[in-house]
PDB file of C-alpha atoms in Angstrom:
ATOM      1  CA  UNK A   1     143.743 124.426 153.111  1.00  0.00           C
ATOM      2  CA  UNK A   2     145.454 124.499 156.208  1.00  0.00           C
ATOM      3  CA  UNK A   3     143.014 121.740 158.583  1.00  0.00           C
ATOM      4  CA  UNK A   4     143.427 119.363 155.250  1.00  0.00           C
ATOM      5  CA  UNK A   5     139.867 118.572 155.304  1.00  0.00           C
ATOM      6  CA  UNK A   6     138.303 116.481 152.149  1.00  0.00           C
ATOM      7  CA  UNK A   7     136.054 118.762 151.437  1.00  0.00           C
ATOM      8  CA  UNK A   8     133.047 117.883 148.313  1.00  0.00           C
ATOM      9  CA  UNK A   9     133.999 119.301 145.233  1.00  0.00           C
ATOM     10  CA  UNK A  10     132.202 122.972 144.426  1.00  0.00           C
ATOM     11  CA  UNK A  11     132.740 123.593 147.814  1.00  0.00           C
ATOM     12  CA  UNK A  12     134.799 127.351 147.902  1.00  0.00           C
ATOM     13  CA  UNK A  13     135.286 127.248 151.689  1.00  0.00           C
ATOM     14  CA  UNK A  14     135.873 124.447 153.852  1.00  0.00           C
ATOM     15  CA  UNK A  15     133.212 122.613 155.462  1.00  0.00           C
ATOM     16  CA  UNK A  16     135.611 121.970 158.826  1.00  0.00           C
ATOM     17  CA  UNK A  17     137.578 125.042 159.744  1.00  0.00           C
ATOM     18  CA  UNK A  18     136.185 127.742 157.299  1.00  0.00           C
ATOM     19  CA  UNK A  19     139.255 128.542 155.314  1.00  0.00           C
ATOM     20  CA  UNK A  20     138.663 129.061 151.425  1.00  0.00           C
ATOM     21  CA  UNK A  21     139.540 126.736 149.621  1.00  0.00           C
ATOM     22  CA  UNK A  22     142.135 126.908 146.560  1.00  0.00           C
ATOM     23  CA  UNK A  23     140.197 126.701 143.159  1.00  0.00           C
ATOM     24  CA  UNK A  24     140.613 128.670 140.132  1.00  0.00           C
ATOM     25  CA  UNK A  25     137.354 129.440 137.463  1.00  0.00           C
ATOM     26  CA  UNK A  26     137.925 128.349 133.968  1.00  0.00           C
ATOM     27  CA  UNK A  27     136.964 131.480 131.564  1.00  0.00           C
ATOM     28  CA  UNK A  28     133.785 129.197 130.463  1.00  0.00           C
ATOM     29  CA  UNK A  29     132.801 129.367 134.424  1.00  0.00           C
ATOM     30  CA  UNK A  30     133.841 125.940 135.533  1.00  0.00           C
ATOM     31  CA  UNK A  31     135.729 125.542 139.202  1.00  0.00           C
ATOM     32  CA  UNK A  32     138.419 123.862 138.874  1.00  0.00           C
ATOM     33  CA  UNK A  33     141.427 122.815 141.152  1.00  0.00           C
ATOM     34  CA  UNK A  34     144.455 124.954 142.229  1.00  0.00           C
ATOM     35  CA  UNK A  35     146.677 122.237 140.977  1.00  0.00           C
ATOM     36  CA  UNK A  36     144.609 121.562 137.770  1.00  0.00           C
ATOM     37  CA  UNK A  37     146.317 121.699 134.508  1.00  0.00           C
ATOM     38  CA  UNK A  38     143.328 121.579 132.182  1.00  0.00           C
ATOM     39  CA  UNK A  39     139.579 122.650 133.053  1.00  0.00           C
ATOM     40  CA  UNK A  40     137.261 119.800 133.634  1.00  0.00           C
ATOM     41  CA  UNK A  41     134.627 121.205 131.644  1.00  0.00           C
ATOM     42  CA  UNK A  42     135.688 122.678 128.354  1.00  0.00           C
ATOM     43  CA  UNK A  43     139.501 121.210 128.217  1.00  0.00           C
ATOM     44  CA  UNK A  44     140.885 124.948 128.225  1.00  0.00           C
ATOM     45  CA  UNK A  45     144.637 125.328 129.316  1.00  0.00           C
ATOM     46  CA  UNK A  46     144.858 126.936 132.728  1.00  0.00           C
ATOM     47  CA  UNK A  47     148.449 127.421 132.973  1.00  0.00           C
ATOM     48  CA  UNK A  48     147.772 130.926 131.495  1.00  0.00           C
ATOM     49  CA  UNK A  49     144.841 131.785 133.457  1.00  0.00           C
ATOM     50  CA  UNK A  50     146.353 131.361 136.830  1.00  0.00           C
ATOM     51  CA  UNK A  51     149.196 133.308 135.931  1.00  0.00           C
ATOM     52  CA  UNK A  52     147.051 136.148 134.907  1.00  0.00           C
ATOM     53  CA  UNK A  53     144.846 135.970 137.926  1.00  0.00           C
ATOM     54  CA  UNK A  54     147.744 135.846 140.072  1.00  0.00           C
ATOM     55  CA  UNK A  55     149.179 139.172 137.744  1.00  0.00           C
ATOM     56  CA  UNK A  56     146.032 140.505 138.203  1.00  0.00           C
ATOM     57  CA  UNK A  57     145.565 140.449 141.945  1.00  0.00           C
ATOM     58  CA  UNK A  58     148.702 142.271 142.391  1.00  0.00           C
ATOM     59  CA  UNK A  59     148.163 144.746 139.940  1.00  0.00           C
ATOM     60  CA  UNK A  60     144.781 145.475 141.627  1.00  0.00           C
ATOM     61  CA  UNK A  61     146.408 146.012 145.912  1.00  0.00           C
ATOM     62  CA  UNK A  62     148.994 148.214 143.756  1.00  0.00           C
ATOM     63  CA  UNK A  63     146.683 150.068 142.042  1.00  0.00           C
ATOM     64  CA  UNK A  64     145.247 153.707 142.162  1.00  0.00           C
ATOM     65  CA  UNK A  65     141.925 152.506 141.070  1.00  0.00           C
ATOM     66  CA  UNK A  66     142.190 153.719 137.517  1.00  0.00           C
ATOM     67  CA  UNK A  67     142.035 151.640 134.194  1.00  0.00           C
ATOM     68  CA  UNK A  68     144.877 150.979 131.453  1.00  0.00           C
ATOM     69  CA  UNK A  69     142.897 150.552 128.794  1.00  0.00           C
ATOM     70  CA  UNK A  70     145.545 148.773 126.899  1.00  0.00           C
ATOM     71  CA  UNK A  71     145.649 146.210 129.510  1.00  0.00           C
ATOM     72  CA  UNK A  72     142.324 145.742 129.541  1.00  0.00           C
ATOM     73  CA  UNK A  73     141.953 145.134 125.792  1.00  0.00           C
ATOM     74  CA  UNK A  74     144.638 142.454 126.094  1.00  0.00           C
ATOM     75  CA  UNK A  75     143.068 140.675 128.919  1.00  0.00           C
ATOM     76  CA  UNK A  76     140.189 140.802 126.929  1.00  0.00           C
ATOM     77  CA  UNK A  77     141.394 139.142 123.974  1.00  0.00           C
ATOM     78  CA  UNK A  78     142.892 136.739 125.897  1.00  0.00           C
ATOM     79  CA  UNK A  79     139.672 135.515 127.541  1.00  0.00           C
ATOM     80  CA  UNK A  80     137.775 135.718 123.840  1.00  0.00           C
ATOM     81  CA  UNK A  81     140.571 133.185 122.465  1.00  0.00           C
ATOM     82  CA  UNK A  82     137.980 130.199 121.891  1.00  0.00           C
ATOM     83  CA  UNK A  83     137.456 127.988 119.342  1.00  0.00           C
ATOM     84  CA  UNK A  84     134.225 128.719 117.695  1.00  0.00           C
ATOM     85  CA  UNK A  85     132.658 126.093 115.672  1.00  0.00           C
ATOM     86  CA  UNK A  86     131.960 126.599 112.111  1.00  0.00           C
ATOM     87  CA  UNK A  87     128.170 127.597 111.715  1.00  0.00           C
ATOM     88  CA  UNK A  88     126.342 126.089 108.350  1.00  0.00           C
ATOM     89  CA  UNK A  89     124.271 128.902 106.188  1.00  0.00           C
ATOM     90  CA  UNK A  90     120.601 127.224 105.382  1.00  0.00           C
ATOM     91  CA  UNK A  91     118.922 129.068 102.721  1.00  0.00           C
ATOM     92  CA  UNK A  92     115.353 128.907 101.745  1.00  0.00           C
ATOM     93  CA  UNK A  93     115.724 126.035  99.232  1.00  0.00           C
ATOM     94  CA  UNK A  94     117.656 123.808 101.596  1.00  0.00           C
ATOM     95  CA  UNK A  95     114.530 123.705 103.858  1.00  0.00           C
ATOM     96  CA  UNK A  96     112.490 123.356 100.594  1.00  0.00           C
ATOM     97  CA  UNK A  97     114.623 120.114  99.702  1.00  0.00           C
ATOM     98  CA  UNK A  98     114.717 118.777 103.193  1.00  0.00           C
ATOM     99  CA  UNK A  99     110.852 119.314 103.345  1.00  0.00           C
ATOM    100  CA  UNK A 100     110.514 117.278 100.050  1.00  0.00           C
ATOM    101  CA  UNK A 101     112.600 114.665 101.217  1.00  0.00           C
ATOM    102  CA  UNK A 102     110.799 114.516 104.413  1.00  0.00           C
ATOM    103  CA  UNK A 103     107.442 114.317 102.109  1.00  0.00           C
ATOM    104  CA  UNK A 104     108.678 111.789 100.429  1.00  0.00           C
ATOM    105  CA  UNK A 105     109.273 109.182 103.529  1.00  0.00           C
ATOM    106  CA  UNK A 106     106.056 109.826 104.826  1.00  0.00           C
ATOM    107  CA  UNK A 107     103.986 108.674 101.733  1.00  0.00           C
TER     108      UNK A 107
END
């Protein structure tokens, strides 16, 4: 940001001289600062994101536009590294049991 405007945050250009502005996107979507350690939204480390973005925008004026395909599955495992939370299995007689409880409190 070369005019040093204080621009609103979400803003990707800025509002005084029409530079962009230097922001980096979380993998869950989330804009977060250049500077920014940590996304603001889902607490993800950006360290390793920025590096790869910055890899990745070299690669791309180098390139001859074709794909490595091994590069491409790495950079895709990278961006599926998530936790996932655990999901809970309800069967048919859990929802029997929680109706009868439920039956129960009402009468």
């Amino acid at each position: 940001m070369g005019c040093k405007h204080s621009n609103p945050p979400g803003y990707a250009f800025c509002a005084s001289c029409g530079e962009p502005l230097a922001h980096r996107r979380c993998r869950c979507g989330f804009v977060c600062a250049d500077n920014d350690s940590f996304c603001g939204q889902c607490g993800a480390a950006l360290a390793n994101t920025h590096s790869a973005q910055k890899k990745g925008s070299a690669q791309i004026e180098d390139a001859d536009h074709r794909f490595d395909l091994q590069q491409l599955m790495e950079l895709a495992a990278q961006e599926n590294q998530y936790v996932e939370t655990q999901k809970a299995r309800v069967t048919q007689d859990d929802i029997r049991k929680l109706l009868a409880k439920r039956k129960k409190r009402v009468s």
